Amino acid sequence: MANSNADAEEKKEMDIRSFSSSQHNQTPYIHKVGVPPKQGIFKEFKTTVKETFFADDPLRSFKDQPRSRKLVLGLQAIFPILDWGRSYNLRKFRGDLISGLTIASLCIPQDIGYSKLANLDPQYGLYSSFVPPLVYAFMGSSRDIAIGPVAVVSLLLGTLLRNEIDPSKHPAEYLRLAFTATFFAGITQATLGILRLGFLIDFLSHAAVVGFMGGAAITIALQQLKGFLGIKKFTKKTDIISVMKSVFHSVEHEWNWQTILIGATFLTFLLFAKYIGKKNKKLFWVPAIAPLISVILSTFFVYITHADKRGVAIVGRIEKGINPPSVDKIYFSGDYLMKGIRTGIVAGMIALTEAVAIGRTFASMKDYQLDGNKEMVALGAMNIVGSMTSCYVATGSFSRSAVNYMAGCQTAFSNIVMSVVVFLTLEFITPLFKFTPNAILAAIIISAVLGLIDYEAAILIWKIDKFDFVACIGAFFGVVFASVEIGLLIAVTISFAKILLQVTRPRTATLGRIPRTNVYRNTQQYPEATKVPGVLIVRVDSAIYFSNSNYIKERILRWLMDEEEQRKATSDPKIQFLIVEMSPVTDIDTSGIHALEELHRSLIKRNVQLVLSNPGRVVIDKLHASKFPDQIGEDKIFLTVADAVLTCSLKLPEEV
């Protein structure tokens, strides 16, 4: 072992000597770093705005088109149905019909259950699967999203609204506030899309969303214990400790064994159906239709046995007919206006995050492009219209969208088919749900939300990034042990903290030469990389801004001090050149330039010369504007690290 280490060290030294001698024996051609031509202020501003807000060049298809064609393209951009509708045929209709009927069978029982999470009557869940999907079918660009109420948004909306108004004491005011929140959720979504601010939803990291969704799933499942066990007096708090206290305090007097039997039987059936669908993808329709079968069988059982008279809680009367108008019920003034706006913004952002994530997932699976900003406008428009037609916040449902995809949907027309089925249900079938037990709705919701607990993603997050895992687990515990709002706040806070940490504390690395090449790489990643005698090479892996410029300067000086101590201990030559590799530095501001100037002054006191390698177009332009190259010398800026090392090595004394 000792011999092999000695051989490796000898080989390394020979490589350094051969490199050094080759440097002194050649007069290389050094290519200068190009300085871009000066841009006007207006042109530079225009370019920045375009890259920030119009990176996808949405007006590309309008170029060189006659006015009449531009009008058609404009209408197609707002209403994509005018585009794909021209090529619609019987084959596509067959796929959409089957998928629409399948998701309708899933959405009807789910909607009745989800409306209870929002503390609303059952018909409002059905209303929200009638009008919003119709609007989305005309304006949405995703072929696979199935629109309607979802568990997480329903719980979030119900929790936030209940903090403002007690739904049991003031049901009319609560309903009005729900419509107001839905209206402003739509306004928020549409505004983000129109102003092309969709990138804002990306600030909620994937890890935080995984944790938040998992925590929300646990919370939703715990809330269903009221209906599942037949408890009448149940806590209004959502944290796990309060819920479990409420459950165990009522064990002697309020638990109803008939209710538990119904719930447990059909929950087992639903989970078994999901297992079958998971094992055999061709049987996707089994878990899709299982909730409706459960509702029909349990309703029939309660009706013929009169179980409702033995303590089994039932849904009761569901109002018949389609959505009544609700424009006059939205608060546009008064004390509740700001409460509706606050709740709407939060619910709208979460709904948007879920819908866009779902849309992108299925778009990548089918290999088509999804315009996130158009999606936001479509989702916003459907919620605005929905708020005026007695709906609460609707968005893309992952479970229904997955069923829609597996059922072979071709276009957004499957949402229209689902809406028609919901319309027929509202007009003719709702009285039949009167004897549906609450336990079956609880079982349906529990089986649905279990899929939101993505433990495999959490394990992967732990393996990849420990800080991401902190965001994930923080959001999860925040929801489970505190509340949905606290969990959401933790998720957002940790996501922003990670961004700030990465911006204010960027990575830096010392580089060495890969043996027998002119390539310079991180010495920690490539231990075999050799350091250049008399030269220290440091790479900065970030833009240099006011938020990190001082840290970068101090970190580079610390690298220099550490390296000098190491070389002094090994009797290596003193460092005379510090090369800063700037390829990853995408931008620099005045604070960054001041930091470089201070670094240059500090290095002069140490008799070390500052050298820059490969600054980009934006960076070199700003450096020249500040006259920084005049301070260090134009001959100290190189196109590559290899060029910089070659030139510096030629200037070193022969003994080095």
XYZ file of C-alpha atoms in Angstrom:
656
model
C 0.000 0.000 0.000
C 2.817 2.374 0.967
C 4.670 1.584 -2.315
C 1.557 2.282 -4.398
C 1.052 5.666 -2.633
C 4.682 6.579 -3.221
C 4.395 5.621 -6.922
C 1.275 7.750 -7.271
C 3.005 10.766 -5.678
C 6.064 10.282 -7.908
C 3.830 10.055 -10.988
C 2.040 13.248 -9.914
C 5.339 15.115 -9.458
C 6.589 13.927 -12.858
C 3.345 15.128 -14.420
C 3.776 18.568 -12.815
C 7.438 18.790 -13.971
C 6.595 17.729 -17.516
C 3.723 20.229 -17.609
C 5.895 23.029 -16.240
C 8.751 22.359 -18.666
C 6.346 22.186 -21.601
C 4.913 25.570 -20.584
C 8.370 27.204 -20.640
C 9.337 25.616 -23.968
C 6.473 27.074 -26.026
C 5.269 30.536 -27.011
C 1.526 30.025 -27.202
C -1.139 32.006 -28.987
C -3.527 33.431 -26.395
C -6.988 34.363 -27.610
C -8.385 37.502 -26.023
C -11.771 37.669 -24.309
C -14.296 39.310 -26.621
C -15.967 42.534 -25.522
C -19.535 42.739 -26.871
C -20.672 45.827 -28.802
C -22.499 48.387 -26.694
C -26.287 48.025 -26.571
C -28.667 50.927 -26.170
C -30.493 51.201 -22.838
C -33.869 50.627 -24.484
C -32.669 47.564 -26.385
C -31.057 46.087 -23.258
C -34.240 46.712 -21.240
C -36.358 45.175 -24.014
C -34.156 42.058 -24.101
C -34.321 41.655 -20.308
C -38.117 42.003 -20.232
C -38.502 39.555 -23.116
C -36.334 36.906 -21.449
C -38.072 37.394 -18.091
C -41.707 37.420 -19.162
C -41.758 36.115 -22.756
C -39.047 33.447 -22.792
C -41.327 31.117 -24.770
C -41.942 33.803 -27.459
C -45.766 33.480 -27.397
C -46.211 35.733 -30.439
C -43.961 33.578 -32.620
C -46.871 32.149 -34.623
C -48.170 35.665 -35.422
C -45.062 36.724 -37.354
C -45.510 37.486 -41.071
C -49.224 36.616 -40.964
C -52.064 38.637 -42.572
C -54.448 40.496 -40.265
C -57.294 38.028 -40.747
C -55.010 35.121 -39.863
C -53.747 36.976 -36.768
C -57.345 37.369 -35.597
C -57.926 33.627 -35.963
C -54.654 32.823 -34.167
C -55.585 35.245 -31.383
C -58.944 33.530 -30.850
C -57.239 30.117 -30.899
C -54.732 31.314 -28.288
C -57.604 32.306 -25.966
C -59.840 29.367 -26.863
C -57.654 26.352 -27.827
C -60.824 24.381 -28.634
C -60.994 26.366 -31.907
C -57.611 24.876 -32.824
C -57.958 21.187 -31.868
C -61.675 21.195 -32.657
C -60.955 21.478 -36.409
C -59.250 18.080 -36.444
C -61.714 16.416 -34.066
C -63.078 13.092 -35.315
C -65.094 10.052 -34.266
C -62.050 8.139 -32.995
C -61.128 10.968 -30.632
C -64.757 11.326 -29.542
C -64.905 7.632 -28.646
C -61.835 7.978 -26.380
C -63.182 11.169 -24.773
C -66.631 9.652 -24.231
C -65.255 6.597 -22.407
C -62.858 8.667 -20.277
C -65.518 11.313 -19.547
C -68.023 8.714 -18.328
C -65.314 7.031 -16.248
C -64.184 10.203 -14.451
C -67.836 11.217 -13.939
C -68.451 7.973 -12.026
C -65.458 8.872 -9.834
C -66.172 12.580 -9.396
C -69.825 12.415 -8.258
C -69.218 10.603 -4.938
C -65.937 12.478 -4.414
C -67.588 15.871 -4.935
C -70.248 15.148 -2.324
C -67.497 14.220 0.150
C -65.143 17.099 -0.700
C -67.908 19.667 -0.213
C -68.074 18.537 3.428
C -64.341 19.290 3.779
C -65.144 22.843 2.673
C -68.078 22.927 5.168
C -70.559 23.321 2.306
C -73.719 21.442 1.349
C -73.202 18.459 -1.025
C -74.734 20.133 -4.084
C -71.946 22.752 -4.159
C -69.394 20.031 -4.824
C -71.484 18.838 -7.787
C -71.964 22.423 -9.015
C -68.158 22.777 -9.068
C -67.862 19.773 -11.405
C -70.445 21.172 -13.825
C -69.585 24.783 -14.797
C -65.750 24.986 -14.277
C -64.980 21.918 -16.470
C -67.077 23.433 -19.284
C -65.130 26.707 -19.141
C -61.810 24.865 -18.964
C -62.681 22.680 -21.974
C -62.900 25.847 -24.086
C -59.890 27.695 -22.636
C -57.507 25.053 -21.254
C -54.548 23.685 -23.189
C -54.109 20.369 -21.326
C -55.657 17.274 -22.933
C -55.598 15.233 -19.748
C -56.559 17.371 -16.736
C -59.907 16.518 -15.135
C -61.358 19.574 -13.426
C -63.316 19.713 -10.173
C -63.008 20.106 -6.397
C -59.975 18.451 -4.798
C -59.366 17.321 -1.226
C -56.445 19.592 -0.282
C -57.968 22.822 -1.619
C -61.358 21.932 -0.099
C -59.759 21.397 3.314
C -57.643 24.557 2.992
C -60.636 26.657 1.953
C -62.835 25.179 4.691
C -60.189 25.793 7.367
C -59.427 29.372 6.322
C -63.106 30.316 5.982
C -64.061 28.725 9.295
C -61.434 30.909 10.997
C -63.458 33.915 9.812
C -67.083 32.686 10.092
C -68.669 29.751 11.910
C -70.562 27.823 9.164
C -73.003 26.288 11.665
C -74.037 29.650 13.149
C -73.888 31.849 10.043
C -74.322 29.549 7.011
C -75.474 32.296 4.621
C -72.494 34.578 5.364
C -70.122 31.606 5.190
C -71.453 30.649 1.748
C -71.063 34.228 0.511
C -67.484 34.334 1.788
C -66.781 31.018 -0.016
C -67.996 32.517 -3.322
C -65.958 35.689 -2.645
C -62.799 33.657 -1.982
C -63.429 31.650 -5.168
C -63.849 34.860 -7.189
C -60.549 36.285 -5.946
C -58.810 32.920 -6.359
C -59.796 33.157 -10.035
C -58.667 36.795 -10.242
C -55.285 35.817 -8.738
C -54.806 32.940 -11.177
C -55.863 34.915 -14.252
C -53.710 37.911 -13.266
C -50.619 35.731 -12.862
C -51.253 34.270 -16.313
C -51.973 37.581 -18.078
C -48.934 39.284 -16.507
C -46.903 36.142 -17.229
C -45.875 35.757 -13.596
C -46.311 32.004 -13.568
C -42.726 31.531 -12.374
C -43.883 32.723 -8.930
C -45.513 29.352 -8.195
C -42.127 27.702 -8.716
C -40.923 29.329 -5.475
C -42.793 26.582 -3.630
C -40.257 23.777 -4.016
C -41.181 20.234 -5.023
C -39.974 18.930 -1.651
C -42.186 21.396 0.246
C -45.185 20.431 -1.910
C -44.568 16.702 -1.259
C -44.476 17.342 2.501
C -47.478 19.667 2.453
C -49.588 17.239 0.394
C -48.636 14.305 2.630
C -49.494 16.251 5.770
C -52.766 17.454 4.257
C -53.642 13.848 3.334
C -53.131 12.719 6.963
C -55.191 15.684 8.210
C -58.029 14.992 5.753
C -58.078 11.300 6.677
C -58.221 12.173 10.399
C -61.105 14.580 9.781
C -63.053 11.697 8.214
C -63.029 9.784 11.501
C -66.103 11.795 12.502
C -68.204 10.265 9.718
C -66.357 6.933 9.753
C -67.014 6.299 13.459
C -70.390 8.038 13.661
C -69.218 10.752 16.096
C -71.614 13.681 16.466
C -69.578 16.116 18.569
C -66.170 16.522 16.940
C -63.361 19.059 17.374
C -63.110 21.918 14.887
C -59.316 21.857 15.138
C -57.314 19.954 12.513
C -54.108 19.050 14.382
C -53.582 15.354 15.116
C -53.494 15.746 18.923
C -56.859 17.554 19.113
C -58.450 15.094 16.679
C -57.239 12.011 18.536
C -58.388 13.473 21.876
C -61.819 14.065 20.374
C -61.940 10.524 18.972
C -60.976 8.756 22.219
C -63.123 10.952 24.457
C -66.188 9.875 22.480
C -65.337 6.155 22.351
C -67.801 5.086 25.063
C -70.895 7.039 24.073
C -70.761 8.219 20.463
C -69.117 5.500 18.380
C -71.760 3.717 16.287
C -70.942 0.105 15.412
C -73.295 0.018 12.387
C -71.567 3.117 10.964
C -68.117 1.607 11.591
C -69.172 -1.647 9.907
C -70.388 0.170 6.781
C -67.275 2.374 6.629
C -64.767 -0.420 7.239
C -66.431 -2.787 4.750
C -66.472 -0.314 1.888
C -63.037 1.139 2.708
C -61.649 -2.396 2.383
C -63.498 -2.769 -0.918
C -62.140 0.592 -2.234
C -58.561 -0.200 -1.236
C -58.821 -3.637 -2.830
C -60.148 -2.034 -6.031
C -57.182 0.385 -6.044
C -54.815 -2.554 -5.558
C -56.352 -4.359 -8.565
C -56.014 -1.233 -10.717
C -52.410 -0.799 -9.657
C -51.467 -4.402 -10.374
C -53.141 -4.488 -13.785
C -53.192 -1.187 -15.691
C -55.864 -2.501 -18.060
C -58.260 -2.678 -15.109
C -57.927 1.075 -14.396
C -61.726 1.342 -14.554
C -62.146 -0.848 -11.445
C -60.859 1.750 -8.899
C -62.536 4.495 -10.965
C -66.028 3.019 -10.727
C -65.625 1.507 -7.221
C -66.673 4.727 -5.341
C -69.949 4.983 -7.284
C -70.688 1.280 -6.727
C -69.964 1.794 -3.011
C -72.378 4.731 -2.847
C -75.143 2.808 -4.648
C -74.770 -0.347 -2.523
C -74.444 1.472 0.808
C -77.387 3.779 0.025
C -79.548 0.794 -0.908
C -78.462 -1.054 2.262
C -79.322 1.894 4.544
C -82.681 2.404 2.771
C -83.880 -1.198 3.103
C -82.593 -1.697 6.674
C -83.621 1.771 7.973
C -80.117 2.049 9.450
C -80.533 5.824 9.611
C -82.984 5.266 12.488
C -80.305 3.291 14.372
C -77.803 6.138 14.498
C -76.208 5.852 11.025
C -75.736 9.449 9.831
C -76.858 10.066 6.240
C -76.295 12.844 3.695
C -79.936 13.896 3.688
C -81.651 15.959 1.039
C -79.455 17.289 -1.782
C -80.949 20.272 -3.586
C -82.109 19.365 -7.074
C -81.349 21.413 -10.208
C -78.384 23.126 -11.824
C -76.277 25.945 -10.407
C -78.229 29.046 -9.381
C -76.521 32.407 -10.102
C -74.496 33.813 -7.207
C -73.098 37.141 -8.483
C -75.174 39.037 -5.922
C -73.704 36.898 -3.104
C -70.066 37.903 -3.695
C -68.730 40.507 -1.263
C -67.404 43.495 -3.231
C -67.354 45.747 -0.166
C -67.623 45.555 3.596
C -65.649 43.811 6.334
C -65.572 40.426 4.600
C -64.023 41.712 1.359
C -60.398 41.624 2.582
C -60.979 38.263 4.275
C -62.255 36.864 0.970
C -59.274 38.311 -0.915
C -56.735 36.820 1.538
C -58.359 33.400 1.502
C -58.786 33.495 -2.288
C -55.133 34.321 -2.940
C -53.883 31.441 -0.767
C -56.406 28.908 -2.129
C -55.835 30.106 -5.702
C -52.050 29.710 -5.466
C -52.274 26.194 -4.027
C -54.879 25.188 -6.634
C -52.656 26.649 -9.349
C -49.562 24.813 -8.126
C -51.427 21.498 -8.132
C -53.059 21.991 -11.550
C -49.895 23.140 -13.347
C -47.870 20.278 -11.833
C -50.502 17.763 -12.985
C -50.731 19.320 -16.442
C -46.953 19.272 -16.926
C -46.742 15.659 -15.761
C -49.217 14.351 -18.317
C -47.977 16.690 -21.071
C -44.486 15.205 -20.717
C -45.956 11.679 -20.791
C -47.764 12.421 -24.070
C -44.952 14.622 -25.430
C -46.782 17.891 -26.044
C -46.123 21.433 -24.854
C -48.192 23.000 -22.086
C -48.246 26.795 -21.816
C -48.273 27.450 -18.072
C -49.464 31.049 -18.441
C -52.403 30.030 -20.666
C -53.309 27.394 -18.094
C -53.395 30.041 -15.387
C -55.706 32.242 -17.432
C -58.002 29.258 -18.115
C -58.068 28.178 -14.458
C -58.663 31.775 -13.367
C -61.494 32.278 -15.856
C -63.250 29.068 -14.805
C -63.084 30.019 -11.106
C -64.339 33.550 -11.798
C -67.291 32.143 -13.750
C -67.674 29.414 -11.120
C -67.937 31.955 -8.284
C -70.855 33.543 -10.156
C -72.618 30.195 -10.557
C -72.520 28.841 -6.981
C -69.197 26.965 -7.287
C -66.223 26.965 -4.962
C -62.549 26.709 -5.957
C -61.972 24.006 -8.583
C -58.667 22.828 -10.016
C -57.030 19.798 -11.615
C -57.510 16.566 -9.676
C -54.574 14.153 -9.827
C -56.635 11.001 -9.195
C -59.265 11.930 -11.782
C -56.645 13.144 -14.277
C -54.776 9.826 -13.927
C -58.013 7.925 -14.605
C -58.760 10.273 -17.507
C -55.329 9.569 -18.982
C -55.560 5.784 -18.545
C -59.090 5.716 -19.971
C -57.706 7.042 -23.246
C -58.808 10.690 -23.303
C -57.785 12.514 -26.470
C -58.778 16.123 -25.763
C -60.377 18.363 -23.122
C -63.759 17.227 -24.474
C -63.741 14.528 -21.786
C -64.413 17.360 -19.284
C -67.525 18.294 -21.286
C -68.742 14.682 -21.132
C -68.181 14.693 -17.358
C -70.082 17.996 -17.044
C -73.040 16.580 -18.970
C -73.183 13.558 -16.638
C -73.021 15.843 -13.572
C -75.782 18.001 -15.129
C -78.020 14.941 -15.536
C -77.216 13.912 -11.968
C -78.198 17.352 -10.632
C -81.413 17.370 -12.634
C -82.668 13.845 -12.020
C -80.586 11.729 -9.608
C -79.698 13.852 -6.530
C -82.843 12.781 -4.557
C -81.501 9.196 -4.650
C -78.472 10.242 -2.562
C -80.666 11.122 0.422
C -79.922 7.847 2.256
C -76.215 7.760 1.399
C -74.352 7.206 4.714
C -71.687 9.710 5.717
C -69.430 6.745 6.491
C -69.190 5.822 2.805
C -68.190 9.389 1.894
C -65.519 9.233 4.616
C -64.267 5.901 3.212
C -64.139 7.348 -0.333
C -62.153 10.394 0.811
C -59.732 8.312 2.916
C -59.040 5.961 -0.003
C -58.559 8.950 -2.333
C -56.165 10.962 -0.143
C -53.920 8.016 0.737
C -52.438 8.405 -2.742
C -51.234 11.900 -1.792
C -48.762 10.413 0.716
C -45.760 9.950 -1.552
C -43.265 8.290 0.805
C -41.111 7.132 -2.137
C -40.602 10.772 -3.177
C -39.707 11.672 0.428
C -37.067 8.896 0.548
C -35.634 10.087 -2.773
C -35.528 13.682 -1.493
C -33.585 12.478 1.581
C -31.046 10.715 -0.639
C -30.595 13.665 -2.986
C -30.757 16.789 -0.819
C -30.929 16.901 2.983
C -32.010 20.555 3.032
C -34.881 19.717 0.685
C -35.843 16.948 3.091
C -35.972 19.494 5.939
C -38.448 21.520 3.826
C -40.462 18.373 3.125
C -40.616 17.125 6.711
C -41.137 20.654 8.092
C -44.199 21.204 5.919
C -45.494 17.725 6.778
C -45.230 18.139 10.553
C -46.518 21.708 10.342
C -49.760 20.519 8.754
C -50.166 17.419 10.935
C -49.296 18.912 14.350
C -50.416 22.529 13.883
C -52.724 23.445 11.005
C -52.923 23.654 7.234
C -52.019 27.361 7.337
C -48.956 26.741 9.548
C -47.824 23.883 7.309
C -48.202 26.074 4.226
C -46.305 28.900 5.937
C -43.478 26.529 6.885
C -43.345 25.173 3.310
C -43.091 28.682 1.825
C -40.626 29.898 4.487
C -38.223 26.971 4.065
C -38.452 27.226 0.252
C -37.487 30.914 0.423
C -34.801 30.160 3.019
C -33.222 27.677 0.617
C -33.240 30.236 -2.199
C -31.670 32.870 0.082
C -29.054 30.407 1.312
C -28.080 29.445 -2.229
C -27.948 33.090 -3.324
C -26.055 34.415 -0.298
C -23.725 31.435 0.158
C -22.818 30.189 -3.328
C -20.406 27.334 -3.854
C -16.753 27.930 -4.654
C -14.058 25.394 -5.475
C -10.324 25.140 -6.079
C -9.355 23.668 -9.451
C -6.508 21.436 -10.515
C -5.340 20.061 -13.856
C -6.559 16.634 -14.909
C -3.377 14.645 -15.746
C -2.323 14.630 -19.436
C -4.955 17.243 -20.370
C -5.423 21.002 -20.281
C -8.724 20.582 -18.438
C -9.098 22.066 -14.938
C -11.667 20.648 -12.547
C -12.714 20.671 -8.870
C -9.994 19.008 -6.793
C -12.571 17.546 -4.403
C -14.420 15.861 -7.259
C -11.194 14.809 -8.978
C -8.550 14.032 -6.306
C -6.076 13.097 -9.042
C -6.152 16.686 -10.384
C -2.762 18.366 -9.855
C -2.309 21.865 -8.463
C -0.165 24.247 -10.461
C 3.022 25.429 -8.668
C 2.803 29.104 -7.700
C -0.796 29.390 -8.918
C -4.154 29.029 -7.125
C -7.280 28.551 -9.256
C -10.676 29.263 -7.678
C -14.043 28.849 -9.397
C -17.122 30.851 -8.350
C -20.335 28.929 -9.095
C -22.814 31.798 -9.001
C -23.637 35.296 -10.171
C -21.944 37.910 -7.959
C -24.503 40.245 -6.407
C -24.792 42.558 -3.395
C -26.210 39.613 -1.417
C -23.140 37.390 -1.815
C -20.276 39.614 -3.000
C -18.706 40.061 0.436
C -18.954 36.321 1.174
C -17.329 35.424 -2.169
C -14.451 37.857 -1.550
C -13.847 36.483 1.961
C -14.176 32.868 0.791
C -11.581 33.368 -1.956
C -9.170 34.940 0.556
C -9.784 32.017 2.914
C -8.999 29.580 0.080
C -5.766 31.531 -0.465
C -4.761 31.432 3.220
C -5.556 27.720 3.533
C -3.611 26.927 0.383
C -0.599 28.982 1.486
C -0.506 27.148 4.822
C -0.657 23.770 3.059
C 2.059 24.672 0.575
C 4.221 26.130 3.319
C 3.949 22.886 5.267
C 5.014 20.882 2.188
C 7.725 23.423 1.163
C 5.938 24.112 -2.123
C 6.488 27.431 -3.945
C 4.599 30.471 -2.654
C 1.450 31.433 -4.533
C 2.047 34.377 -6.873
C -1.083 34.235 -9.061
C -4.748 33.812 -8.099
C -6.900 32.821 -11.087
C -10.661 33.271 -10.657
C -12.580 31.037 -13.084
C -15.717 33.017 -13.986
C -17.473 30.750 -16.508
C -20.385 30.038 -14.100
C -20.708 33.755 -13.175
C -23.749 34.755 -15.238
C -23.999 38.327 -13.925
C -22.371 40.874 -11.633
C -23.576 44.114 -10.084
C -21.791 47.161 -8.665
C -21.383 45.470 -5.262
C -19.780 42.502 -7.012
C -17.342 44.767 -8.860
C -16.470 46.575 -5.618
C -15.803 43.161 -4.030
C -13.393 42.307 -6.894
C -11.657 45.658 -6.415
C -11.266 44.989 -2.684
C -10.010 41.479 -3.451
C -7.466 42.958 -5.871
C -6.205 45.405 -3.207
C -5.946 42.625 -0.610
C -3.953 40.462 -3.023
C -1.525 43.309 -3.834
C -0.633 43.499 -0.134
C 0.168 39.764 -0.273
C 2.228 40.135 -3.503
C -0.311 37.998 -5.361
C -1.636 38.995 -8.804
C -5.342 38.659 -9.639
C -6.206 36.939 -12.922
C -9.691 36.395 -14.405
C -10.702 33.531 -16.683
C -13.581 33.507 -19.159
C -15.965 36.189 -17.886
C -19.216 36.030 -19.859
C -20.701 38.679 -22.145
C -22.699 40.487 -19.463
C -19.878 40.295 -16.915
C -17.073 41.525 -19.182
C -19.302 44.360 -20.416
C -19.891 45.573 -16.835
C -16.231 45.109 -15.897
C -15.161 47.346 -18.802
C -17.847 49.896 -17.911
C -16.328 50.112 -14.406
C -12.769 50.206 -15.842
C -11.804 47.235 -13.675
C -9.563 45.707 -16.422
C -7.437 48.902 -16.230
C -6.811 48.205 -12.538
C -5.619 44.615 -12.904
C -4.366 44.944 -16.470
C -5.981 43.878 -19.744
C -3.396 41.091 -20.002
C -4.803 39.502 -16.822
C -8.112 38.449 -18.421
C -8.066 35.163 -20.376
C -10.470 33.080 -22.407
C -9.683 29.798 -20.620
C -8.061 28.626 -17.408
C -5.447 26.794 -19.501
C -4.461 30.066 -21.217
C -4.256 31.831 -17.858
C -2.120 29.066 -16.303
C 0.150 28.958 -19.347
C 0.801 32.698 -19.257
C 1.249 32.823 -15.468
C 3.635 29.846 -15.528
C 5.836 31.641 -18.064
C 6.131 34.585 -15.666
C 7.110 32.440 -12.695
C 10.819 32.134 -11.793
C 12.548 29.125 -13.345
C 13.066 27.401 -9.969
C 9.251 27.377 -9.359
